[in-house]
Coordinates of C-alpha atoms in Angstrom, one line a residue:
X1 CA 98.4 55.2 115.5
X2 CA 96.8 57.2 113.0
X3 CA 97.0 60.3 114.9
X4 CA 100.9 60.0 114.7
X5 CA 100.8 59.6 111.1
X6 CA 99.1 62.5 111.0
X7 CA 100.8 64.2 113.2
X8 CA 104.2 63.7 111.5
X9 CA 103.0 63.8 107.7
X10 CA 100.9 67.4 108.8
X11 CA 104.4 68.8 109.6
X12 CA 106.0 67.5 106.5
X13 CA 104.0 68.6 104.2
X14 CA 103.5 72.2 105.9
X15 CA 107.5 72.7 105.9
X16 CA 107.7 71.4 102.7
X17 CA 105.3 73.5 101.3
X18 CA 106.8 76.8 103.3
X19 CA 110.1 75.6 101.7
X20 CA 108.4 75.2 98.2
X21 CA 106.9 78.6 98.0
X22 CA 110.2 80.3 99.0
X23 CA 112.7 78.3 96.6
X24 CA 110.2 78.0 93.6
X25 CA 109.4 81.4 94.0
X26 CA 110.6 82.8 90.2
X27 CA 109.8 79.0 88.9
X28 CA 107.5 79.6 85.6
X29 CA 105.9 76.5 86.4
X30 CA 105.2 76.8 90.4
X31 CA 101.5 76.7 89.5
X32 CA 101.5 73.4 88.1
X33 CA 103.9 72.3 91.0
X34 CA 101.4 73.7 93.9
X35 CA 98.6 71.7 91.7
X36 CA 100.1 68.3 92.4
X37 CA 101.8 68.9 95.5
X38 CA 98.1 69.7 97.2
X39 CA 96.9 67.0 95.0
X40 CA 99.1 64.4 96.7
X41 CA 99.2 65.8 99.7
X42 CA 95.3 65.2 99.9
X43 CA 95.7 62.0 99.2
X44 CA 98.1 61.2 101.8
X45 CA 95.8 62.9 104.6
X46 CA 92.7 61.1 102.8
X47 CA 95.1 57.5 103.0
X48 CA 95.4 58.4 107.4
X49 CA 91.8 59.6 108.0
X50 CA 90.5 56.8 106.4
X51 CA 88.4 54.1 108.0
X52 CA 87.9 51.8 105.8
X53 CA 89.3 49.7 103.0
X54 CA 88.0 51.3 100.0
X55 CA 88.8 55.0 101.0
X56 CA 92.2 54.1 102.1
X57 CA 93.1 52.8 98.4
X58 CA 91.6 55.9 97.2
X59 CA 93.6 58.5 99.0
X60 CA 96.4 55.7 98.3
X61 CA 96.1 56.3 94.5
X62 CA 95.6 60.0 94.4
X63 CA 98.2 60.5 96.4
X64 CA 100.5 58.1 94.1
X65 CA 99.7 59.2 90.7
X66 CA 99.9 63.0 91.8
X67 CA 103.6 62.5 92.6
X68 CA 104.1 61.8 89.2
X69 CA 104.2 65.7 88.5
X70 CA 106.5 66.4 91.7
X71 CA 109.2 63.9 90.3
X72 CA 108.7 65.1 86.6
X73 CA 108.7 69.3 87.6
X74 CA 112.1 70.1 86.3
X75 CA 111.1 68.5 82.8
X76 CA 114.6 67.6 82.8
X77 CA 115.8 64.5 80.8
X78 CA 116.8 62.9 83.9
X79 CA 113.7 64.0 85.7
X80 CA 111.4 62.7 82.8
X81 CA 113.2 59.4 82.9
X82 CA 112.7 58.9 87.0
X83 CA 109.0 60.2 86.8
X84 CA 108.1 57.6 83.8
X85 CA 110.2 54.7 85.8
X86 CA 107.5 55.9 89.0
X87 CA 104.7 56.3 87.6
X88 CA 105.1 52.8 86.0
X89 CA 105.8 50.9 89.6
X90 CA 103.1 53.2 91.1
X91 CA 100.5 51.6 88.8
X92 CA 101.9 48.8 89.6
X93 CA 101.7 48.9 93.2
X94 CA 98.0 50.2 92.8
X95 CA 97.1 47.4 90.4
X96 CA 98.2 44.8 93.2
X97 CA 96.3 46.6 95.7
X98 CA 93.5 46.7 93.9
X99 CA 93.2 43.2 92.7
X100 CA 93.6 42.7 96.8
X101 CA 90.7 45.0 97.9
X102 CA 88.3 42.8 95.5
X103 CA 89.1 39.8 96.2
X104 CA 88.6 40.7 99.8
X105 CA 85.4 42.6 99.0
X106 CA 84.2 39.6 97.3
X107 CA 84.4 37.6 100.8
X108 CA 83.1 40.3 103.0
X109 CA 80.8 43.6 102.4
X110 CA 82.5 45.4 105.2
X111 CA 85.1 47.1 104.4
X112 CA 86.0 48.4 107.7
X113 CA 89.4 47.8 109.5
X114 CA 87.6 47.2 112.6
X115 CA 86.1 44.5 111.0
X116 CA 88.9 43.2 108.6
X117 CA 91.5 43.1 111.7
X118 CA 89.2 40.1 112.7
X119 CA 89.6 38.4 109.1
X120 CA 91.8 35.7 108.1
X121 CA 93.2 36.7 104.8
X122 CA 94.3 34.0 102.8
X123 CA 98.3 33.7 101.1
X124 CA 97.3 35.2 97.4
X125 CA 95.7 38.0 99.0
X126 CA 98.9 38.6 101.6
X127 CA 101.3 38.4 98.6
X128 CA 99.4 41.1 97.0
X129 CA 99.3 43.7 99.6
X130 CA 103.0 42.3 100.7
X131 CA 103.9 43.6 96.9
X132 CA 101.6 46.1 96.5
X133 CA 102.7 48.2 99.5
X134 CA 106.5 46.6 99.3
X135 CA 107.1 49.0 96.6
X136 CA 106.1 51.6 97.8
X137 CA 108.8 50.7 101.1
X138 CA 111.4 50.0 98.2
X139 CA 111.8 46.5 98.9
X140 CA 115.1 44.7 97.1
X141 CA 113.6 44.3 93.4
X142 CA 111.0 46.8 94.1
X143 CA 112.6 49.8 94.1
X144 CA 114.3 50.6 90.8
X145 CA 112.3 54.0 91.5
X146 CA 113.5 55.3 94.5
X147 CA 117.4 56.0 93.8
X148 CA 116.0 57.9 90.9
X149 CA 112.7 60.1 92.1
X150 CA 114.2 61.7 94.9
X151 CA 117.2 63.1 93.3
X152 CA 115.3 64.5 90.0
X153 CA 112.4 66.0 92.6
X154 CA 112.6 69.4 93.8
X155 CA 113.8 69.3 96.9
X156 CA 110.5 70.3 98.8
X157 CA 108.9 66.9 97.1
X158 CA 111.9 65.0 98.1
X159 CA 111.5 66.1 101.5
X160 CA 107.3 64.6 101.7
X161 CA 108.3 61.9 99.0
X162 CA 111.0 60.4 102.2
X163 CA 109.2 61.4 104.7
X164 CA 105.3 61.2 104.5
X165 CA 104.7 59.4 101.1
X166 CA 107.3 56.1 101.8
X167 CA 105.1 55.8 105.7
X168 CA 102.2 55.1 103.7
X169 CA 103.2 51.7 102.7
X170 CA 103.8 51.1 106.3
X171 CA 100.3 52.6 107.5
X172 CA 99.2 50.3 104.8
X173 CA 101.0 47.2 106.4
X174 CA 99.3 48.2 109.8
X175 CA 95.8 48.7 109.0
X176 CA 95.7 45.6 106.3
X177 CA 98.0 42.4 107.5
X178 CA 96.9 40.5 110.2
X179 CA 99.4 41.4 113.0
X180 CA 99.1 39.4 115.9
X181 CA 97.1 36.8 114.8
X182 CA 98.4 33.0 114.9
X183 CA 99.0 31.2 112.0
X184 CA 101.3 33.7 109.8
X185 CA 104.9 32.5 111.2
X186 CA 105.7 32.0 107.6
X187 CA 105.1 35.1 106.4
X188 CA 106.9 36.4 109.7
X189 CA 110.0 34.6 108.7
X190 CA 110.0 35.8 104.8
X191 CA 109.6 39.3 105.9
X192 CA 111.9 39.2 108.4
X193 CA 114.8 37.4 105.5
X194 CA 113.5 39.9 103.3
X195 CA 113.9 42.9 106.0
X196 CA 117.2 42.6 107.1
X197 CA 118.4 41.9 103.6
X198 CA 116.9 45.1 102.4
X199 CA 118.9 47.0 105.5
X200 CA 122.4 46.3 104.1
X201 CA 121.4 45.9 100.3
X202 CA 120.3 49.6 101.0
X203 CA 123.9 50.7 102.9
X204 CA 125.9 48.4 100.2
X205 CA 124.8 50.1 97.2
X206 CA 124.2 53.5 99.0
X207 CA 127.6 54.0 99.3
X208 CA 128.7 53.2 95.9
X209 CA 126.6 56.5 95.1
X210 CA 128.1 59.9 94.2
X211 CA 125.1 62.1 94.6
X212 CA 124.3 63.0 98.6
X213 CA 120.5 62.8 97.4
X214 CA 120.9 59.4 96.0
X215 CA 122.4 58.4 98.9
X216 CA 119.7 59.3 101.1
X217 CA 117.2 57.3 98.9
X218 CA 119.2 54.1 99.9
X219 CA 119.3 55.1 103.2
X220 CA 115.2 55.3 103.1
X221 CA 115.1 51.6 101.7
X222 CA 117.4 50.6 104.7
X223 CA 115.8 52.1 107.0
X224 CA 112.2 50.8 105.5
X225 CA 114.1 47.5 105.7
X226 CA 114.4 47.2 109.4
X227 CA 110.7 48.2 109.2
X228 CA 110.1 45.4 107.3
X229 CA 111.7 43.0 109.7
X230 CA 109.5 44.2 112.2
X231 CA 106.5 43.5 110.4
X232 CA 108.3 40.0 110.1
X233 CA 108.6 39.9 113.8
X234 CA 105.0 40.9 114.8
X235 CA 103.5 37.7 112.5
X236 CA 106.3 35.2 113.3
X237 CA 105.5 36.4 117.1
X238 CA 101.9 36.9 117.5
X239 CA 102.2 37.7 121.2
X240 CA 104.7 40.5 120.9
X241 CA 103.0 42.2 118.3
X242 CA 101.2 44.9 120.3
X243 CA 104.3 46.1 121.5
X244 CA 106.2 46.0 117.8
X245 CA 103.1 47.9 116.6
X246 CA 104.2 51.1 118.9
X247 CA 108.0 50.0 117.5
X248 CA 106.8 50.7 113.9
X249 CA 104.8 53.4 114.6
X250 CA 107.4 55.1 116.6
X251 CA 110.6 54.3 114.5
X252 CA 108.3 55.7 111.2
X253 CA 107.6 59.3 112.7
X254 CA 111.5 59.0 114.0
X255 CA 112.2 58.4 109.8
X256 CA 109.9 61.1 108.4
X257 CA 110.7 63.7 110.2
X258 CA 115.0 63.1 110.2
X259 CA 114.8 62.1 106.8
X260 CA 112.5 65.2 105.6
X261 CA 114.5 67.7 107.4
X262 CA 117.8 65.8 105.9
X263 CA 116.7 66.5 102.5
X264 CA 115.8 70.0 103.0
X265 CA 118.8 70.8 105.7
X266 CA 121.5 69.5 102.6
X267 CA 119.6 72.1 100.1
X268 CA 119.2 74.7 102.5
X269 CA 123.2 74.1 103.1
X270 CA 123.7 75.2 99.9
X271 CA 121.7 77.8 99.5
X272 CA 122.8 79.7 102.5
X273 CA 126.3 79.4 101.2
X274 CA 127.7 76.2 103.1
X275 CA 127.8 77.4 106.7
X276 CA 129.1 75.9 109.3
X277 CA 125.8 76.0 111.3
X278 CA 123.9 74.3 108.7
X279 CA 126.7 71.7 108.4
X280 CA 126.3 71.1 111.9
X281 CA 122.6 70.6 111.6
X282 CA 123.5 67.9 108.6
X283 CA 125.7 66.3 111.4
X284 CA 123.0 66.2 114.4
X285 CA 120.4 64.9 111.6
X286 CA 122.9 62.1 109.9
X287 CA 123.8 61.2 113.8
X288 CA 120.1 60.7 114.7
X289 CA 119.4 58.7 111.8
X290 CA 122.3 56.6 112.6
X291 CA 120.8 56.3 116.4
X292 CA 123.3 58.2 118.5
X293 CA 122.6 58.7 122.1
X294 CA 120.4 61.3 123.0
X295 CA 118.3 61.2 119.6
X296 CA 115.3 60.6 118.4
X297 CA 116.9 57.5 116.6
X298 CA 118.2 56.3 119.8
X299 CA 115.0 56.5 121.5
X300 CA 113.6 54.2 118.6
X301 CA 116.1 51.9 118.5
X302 CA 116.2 51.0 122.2
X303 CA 112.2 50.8 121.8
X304 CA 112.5 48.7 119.1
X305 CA 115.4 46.3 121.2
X306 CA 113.1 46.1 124.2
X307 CA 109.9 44.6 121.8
X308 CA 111.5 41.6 120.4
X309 CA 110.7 38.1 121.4
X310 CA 112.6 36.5 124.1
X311 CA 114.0 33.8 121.3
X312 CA 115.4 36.5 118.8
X313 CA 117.5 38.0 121.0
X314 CA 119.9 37.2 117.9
X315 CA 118.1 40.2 116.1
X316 CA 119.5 42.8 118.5
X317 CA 122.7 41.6 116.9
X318 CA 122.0 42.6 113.4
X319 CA 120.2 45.5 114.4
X320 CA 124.1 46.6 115.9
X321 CA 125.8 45.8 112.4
X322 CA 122.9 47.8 110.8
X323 CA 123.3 51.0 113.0
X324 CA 127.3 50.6 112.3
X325 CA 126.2 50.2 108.7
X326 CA 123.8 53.5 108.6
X327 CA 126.3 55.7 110.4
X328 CA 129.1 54.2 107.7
X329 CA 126.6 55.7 105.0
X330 CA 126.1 59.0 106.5
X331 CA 129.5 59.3 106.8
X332 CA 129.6 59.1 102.9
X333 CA 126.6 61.4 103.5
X334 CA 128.8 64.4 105.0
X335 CA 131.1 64.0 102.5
X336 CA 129.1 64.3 99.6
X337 CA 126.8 67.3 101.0
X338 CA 130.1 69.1 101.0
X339 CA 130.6 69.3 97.4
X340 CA 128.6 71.5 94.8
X341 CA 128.0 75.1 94.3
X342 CA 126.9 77.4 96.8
X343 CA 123.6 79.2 95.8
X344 CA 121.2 81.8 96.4
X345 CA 120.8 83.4 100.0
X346 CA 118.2 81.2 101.7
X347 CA 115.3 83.3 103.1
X348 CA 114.0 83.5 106.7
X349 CA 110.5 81.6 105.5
X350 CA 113.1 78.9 103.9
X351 CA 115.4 78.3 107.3
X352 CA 112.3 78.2 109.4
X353 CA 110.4 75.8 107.0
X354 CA 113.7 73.9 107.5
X355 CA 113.6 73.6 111.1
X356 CA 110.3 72.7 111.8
X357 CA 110.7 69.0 111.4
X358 CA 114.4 69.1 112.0
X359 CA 113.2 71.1 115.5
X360 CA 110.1 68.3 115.8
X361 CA 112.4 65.1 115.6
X362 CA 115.2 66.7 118.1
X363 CA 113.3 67.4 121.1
X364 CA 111.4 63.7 120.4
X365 CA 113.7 61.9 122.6
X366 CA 112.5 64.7 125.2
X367 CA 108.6 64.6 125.4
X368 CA 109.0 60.6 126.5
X369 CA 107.7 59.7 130.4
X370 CA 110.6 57.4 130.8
X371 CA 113.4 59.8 131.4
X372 CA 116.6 59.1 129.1
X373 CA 118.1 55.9 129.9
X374 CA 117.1 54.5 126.9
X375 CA 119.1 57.3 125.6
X376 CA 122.6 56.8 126.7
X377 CA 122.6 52.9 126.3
X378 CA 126.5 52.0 126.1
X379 CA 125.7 48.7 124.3
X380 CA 124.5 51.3 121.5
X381 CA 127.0 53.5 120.7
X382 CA 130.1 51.2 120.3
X383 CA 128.4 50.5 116.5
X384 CA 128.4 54.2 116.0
X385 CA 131.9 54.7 117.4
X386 CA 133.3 51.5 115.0
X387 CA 131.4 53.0 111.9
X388 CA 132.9 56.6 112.4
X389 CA 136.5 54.6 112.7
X390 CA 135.8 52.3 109.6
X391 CA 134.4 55.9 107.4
X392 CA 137.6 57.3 108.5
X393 CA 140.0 54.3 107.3
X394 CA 138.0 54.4 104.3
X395 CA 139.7 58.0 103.6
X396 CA 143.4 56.7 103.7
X397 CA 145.5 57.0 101.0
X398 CA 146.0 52.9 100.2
X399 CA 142.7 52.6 99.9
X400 CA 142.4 54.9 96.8
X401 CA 141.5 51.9 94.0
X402 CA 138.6 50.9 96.9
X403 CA 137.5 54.1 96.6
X404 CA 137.5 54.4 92.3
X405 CA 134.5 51.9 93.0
X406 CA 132.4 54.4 93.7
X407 CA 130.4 55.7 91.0
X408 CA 130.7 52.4 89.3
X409 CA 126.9 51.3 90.0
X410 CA 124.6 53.6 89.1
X411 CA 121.0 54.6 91.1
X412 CA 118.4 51.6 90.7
X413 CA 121.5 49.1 91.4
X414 CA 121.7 45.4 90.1
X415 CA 118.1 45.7 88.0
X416 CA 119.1 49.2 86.6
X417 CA 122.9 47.2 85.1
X418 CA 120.4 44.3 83.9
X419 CA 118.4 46.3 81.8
X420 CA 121.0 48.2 80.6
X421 CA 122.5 45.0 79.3
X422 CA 118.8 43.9 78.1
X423 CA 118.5 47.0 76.2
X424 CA 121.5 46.8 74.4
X425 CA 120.5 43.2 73.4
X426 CA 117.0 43.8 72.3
X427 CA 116.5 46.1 69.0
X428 CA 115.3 49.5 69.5
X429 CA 112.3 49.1 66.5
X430 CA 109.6 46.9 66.0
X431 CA 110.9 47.0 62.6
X432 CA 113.9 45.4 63.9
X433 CA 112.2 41.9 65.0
X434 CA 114.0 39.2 62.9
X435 CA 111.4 37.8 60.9
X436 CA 108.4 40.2 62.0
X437 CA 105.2 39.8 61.0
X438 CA 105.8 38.2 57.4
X439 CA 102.9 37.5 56.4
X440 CA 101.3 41.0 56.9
X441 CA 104.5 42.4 55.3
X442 CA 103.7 46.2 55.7
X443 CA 105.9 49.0 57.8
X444 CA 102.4 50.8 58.8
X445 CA 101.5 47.3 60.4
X446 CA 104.5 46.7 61.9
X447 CA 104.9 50.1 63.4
X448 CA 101.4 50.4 64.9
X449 CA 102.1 49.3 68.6
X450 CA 103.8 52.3 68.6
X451 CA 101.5 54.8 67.2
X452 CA 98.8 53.4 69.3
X453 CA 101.0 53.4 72.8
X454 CA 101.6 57.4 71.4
X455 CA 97.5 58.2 70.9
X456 CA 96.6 56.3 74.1
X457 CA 100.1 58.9 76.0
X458 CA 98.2 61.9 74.4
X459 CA 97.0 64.1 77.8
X460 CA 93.2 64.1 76.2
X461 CA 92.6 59.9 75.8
X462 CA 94.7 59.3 79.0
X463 CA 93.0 62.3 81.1
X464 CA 89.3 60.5 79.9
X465 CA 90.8 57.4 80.9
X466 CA 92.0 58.4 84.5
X467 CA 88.1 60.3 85.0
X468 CA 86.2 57.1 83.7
X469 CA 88.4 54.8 86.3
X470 CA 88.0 57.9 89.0
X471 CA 84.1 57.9 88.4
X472 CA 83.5 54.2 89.2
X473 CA 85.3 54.2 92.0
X474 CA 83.6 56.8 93.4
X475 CA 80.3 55.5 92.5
X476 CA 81.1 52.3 93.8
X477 CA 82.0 53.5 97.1
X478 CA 78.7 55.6 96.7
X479 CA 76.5 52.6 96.6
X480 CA 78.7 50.7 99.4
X481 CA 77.9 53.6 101.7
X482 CA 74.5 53.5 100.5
X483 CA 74.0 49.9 101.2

């Protein structure tokens, strides 16, 4: 499993960074973008190579807080805004997973996943790491963050942020809860609910999107959503999980690499001066993510199909209305990567950095044993064929006011319109408060929360903070190893 992580994540992050150094070429600031980019990257090959508990987190966190500086490059007020929304659910995330790791360290010593794949973890513990590693999969409520760092990253983060970052929380899921052990139908249910939901909460407010990038990030949470179910599947069906587990891993390196090369396929579309053979790429990618025939998507799909229970045969259902549902949003897709400027001639480094993992997820279908049946299923493409026909009736004329709709919600959905209307409830000063702090009276007391937040922001207290946390860890998992 963790050789196909690796596998797909190595080729990410080499494209990406092929793609990087030819299109951030002239940026003044490319230095401090290589910085974080090998900073995160490190930590995502640190998260796969790991063994244990402990090291995982580590690798986890790194790799999480280093992003930070790939959403916030362009120092744009958009791209400040997305990178402080990030880094806030990142710590979050960590926090959860955290609090997890020691409550489990404080029942066993061993750290291992050998040994923790023999554990029974109890419900608080499974809610954290459920959370913890939820947001990072952009679970409905979790992922305020998503519709806004992949748009205001560069496109070569985008590209690693969608493809090998997001498959973390999923190698999380797989190494930490208790697949295919008894006793977790519960859980299996909730994630299931929780899955499908998230498949056409991402499709129904991905389309209401007017930026391509953005509606690629709600494409991601969709397609982490039917993820998700699976996860549901392999605890509510103990027995099945073994095959589900090749399902996951499988339908995640399908993901990174079609969702990578998407992101850097639509720039690269641009750059080269719209062309009709990079539109056509956009098409064969979009189409594979959507699970036509004789795609990687495809091939994942009909995987996916074959590993359900005998008694949710009603899944294979949904899983039809979400495949008409993704091809419905890349639809929108195609028509959005058409508009905006042309750019800059893209260089030779730049196409072939582009076509690595586009290249890679293609010929997938290909390198399987089982010849390609599973590749021309009928039952499969009638979902395909009816969202192409609904995408096109969605372009005639009486269907204008439908269409004014769009635009209307803006990235980060349902919690992004109820804090706007929180916002504009709540005052904007302390000093505001009715009735604040009377009895100290004084504007210097009532203002220092925020002169303290600003001293505890400055680069030198937060940096000493960061090293301090940095150091125990590391000495902790010193004396672990010691012991």
């Amino acid at each position: 499993t963790t050789r196909v992580f690796l596998l797909g994540g190595a080729l990410l992050w080499f494209a990406a960074a092929l793609y990087a150094r030819d299109t951030l070429a002239d940026d003044p600031q490319a230095g401090r973008f290589r910085l974080f980019f090998l900073l995160a990257m490190a930590g995502n090959f640190q998260l796969i190579l790991a063994r244990d508990a402990l090291g995982f987190y580590l690798g986890f966190a790194l790799m999480g807080l280093a992003a930070y500086g790939l959403v916030a490059h362009r120092r744009s007020v958009g791209a400040r805004r997305a990178a402080r929304v990030y880094l806030i659910w990142a710590v979050l995330g960590e926090l959860l997973l955290f609090v997890a790791l020691v409550l489990i360290a404080a029942a066993t010593p061993d750290l291992r996943f050998d040994t923790l794949h023999q554990r029974t973890l109890p419900d608080g513990v499974l809610l954290l790491l459920v959370l913890g590693f939820g947001i990072k999969l952009a679970l409905p409520g979790l992922h305020l963050w998503l519709p806004l760092a992949y748009p205001a990253a560069p496109t070569a983060a985008a590209a690693v942020l969608s493809g090998a970052m997001i498959n973390a929380g999923v190698l999380g899921w797989l190494q930490f809860l208790p697949l295919g052990a008894a006793g977790y139908a519960g859980w299996g249910g909730a994630l299931l609910a929780v899955g499908l939901g998230a498949a056409f909460y991402g499709v129904l407010f991905g389309l209401l999107q007017r930026s391509a990038k953005t509606v690629l990030a709600y494409s991601s949470m969709s397609q982490m959503g039917l993820l998700t179910a699976a996860f549901g599947l392999a605890l509510a069906a103990p027995a099945q999980a073994p095959a589900l587990l090749g399902v996951i891993t499988l339908y995640a390196l399908h993901h990174g690499l079609a969702k990578g090369a998407l992101f850097l396929a639509l720039d690269a579309h641009h750059r080269s001066g719209k062309p009709l053979w990079t539109l056509a790429l956009l098409v064969v990618l979009a189409a594979s993510l959507a699970g036509a025939p004789f795609t990687s998507g495809a091939l994942a799909k009909a995987a996916y199909k074959d590993a359900l229970p005998p008694d949710w045969s009603w899944v294979m259902g949904v899983l039809a209305a979400s495949t008409l549902a993704t091809t419905l949003l890349m639809v929108r897709f195609l028509r959005l990567a058409r508009q905006g400027p042309a750019r800059s001639r893209l260089s030779l480094a730049g196409t072939a950095a582009m076509l690595l993992p586009a290249g890679t997820g293609l010929m997938l279908p290909w390198m399987q044993a089982g010849g390609v049946g599973p590749l021309v299923d009928p039952a499969a493409a009638w979902p395909i064929a009816a969202g192409l026909g609904i995408g096109a009736a969605l372009l005639w004329r009486p269907l204008v006011p439908l269409r004014r709709a769009v635009g209307s919600v803006p990235p980060g959905d349902l919690p992004a319109l109820l804090w706007g209307v929180l916002r504009r409830r709540l005052p904007r000063r302390p000093t505001e408060l009715p009735g604040h702090l009377p009895s100290l009276g004084s504007q210097a007391v009532a203002d220092w929360p925020t002169r303290y937040e600003a001293r505890l922001r400055t680069w030198p207290v937060a940096g000493l903070v960061w090293l301090t946390v940095l150091l125990g860890l590391t000495l902790t998992a010193l004396s672990g190893a010691g012991g």
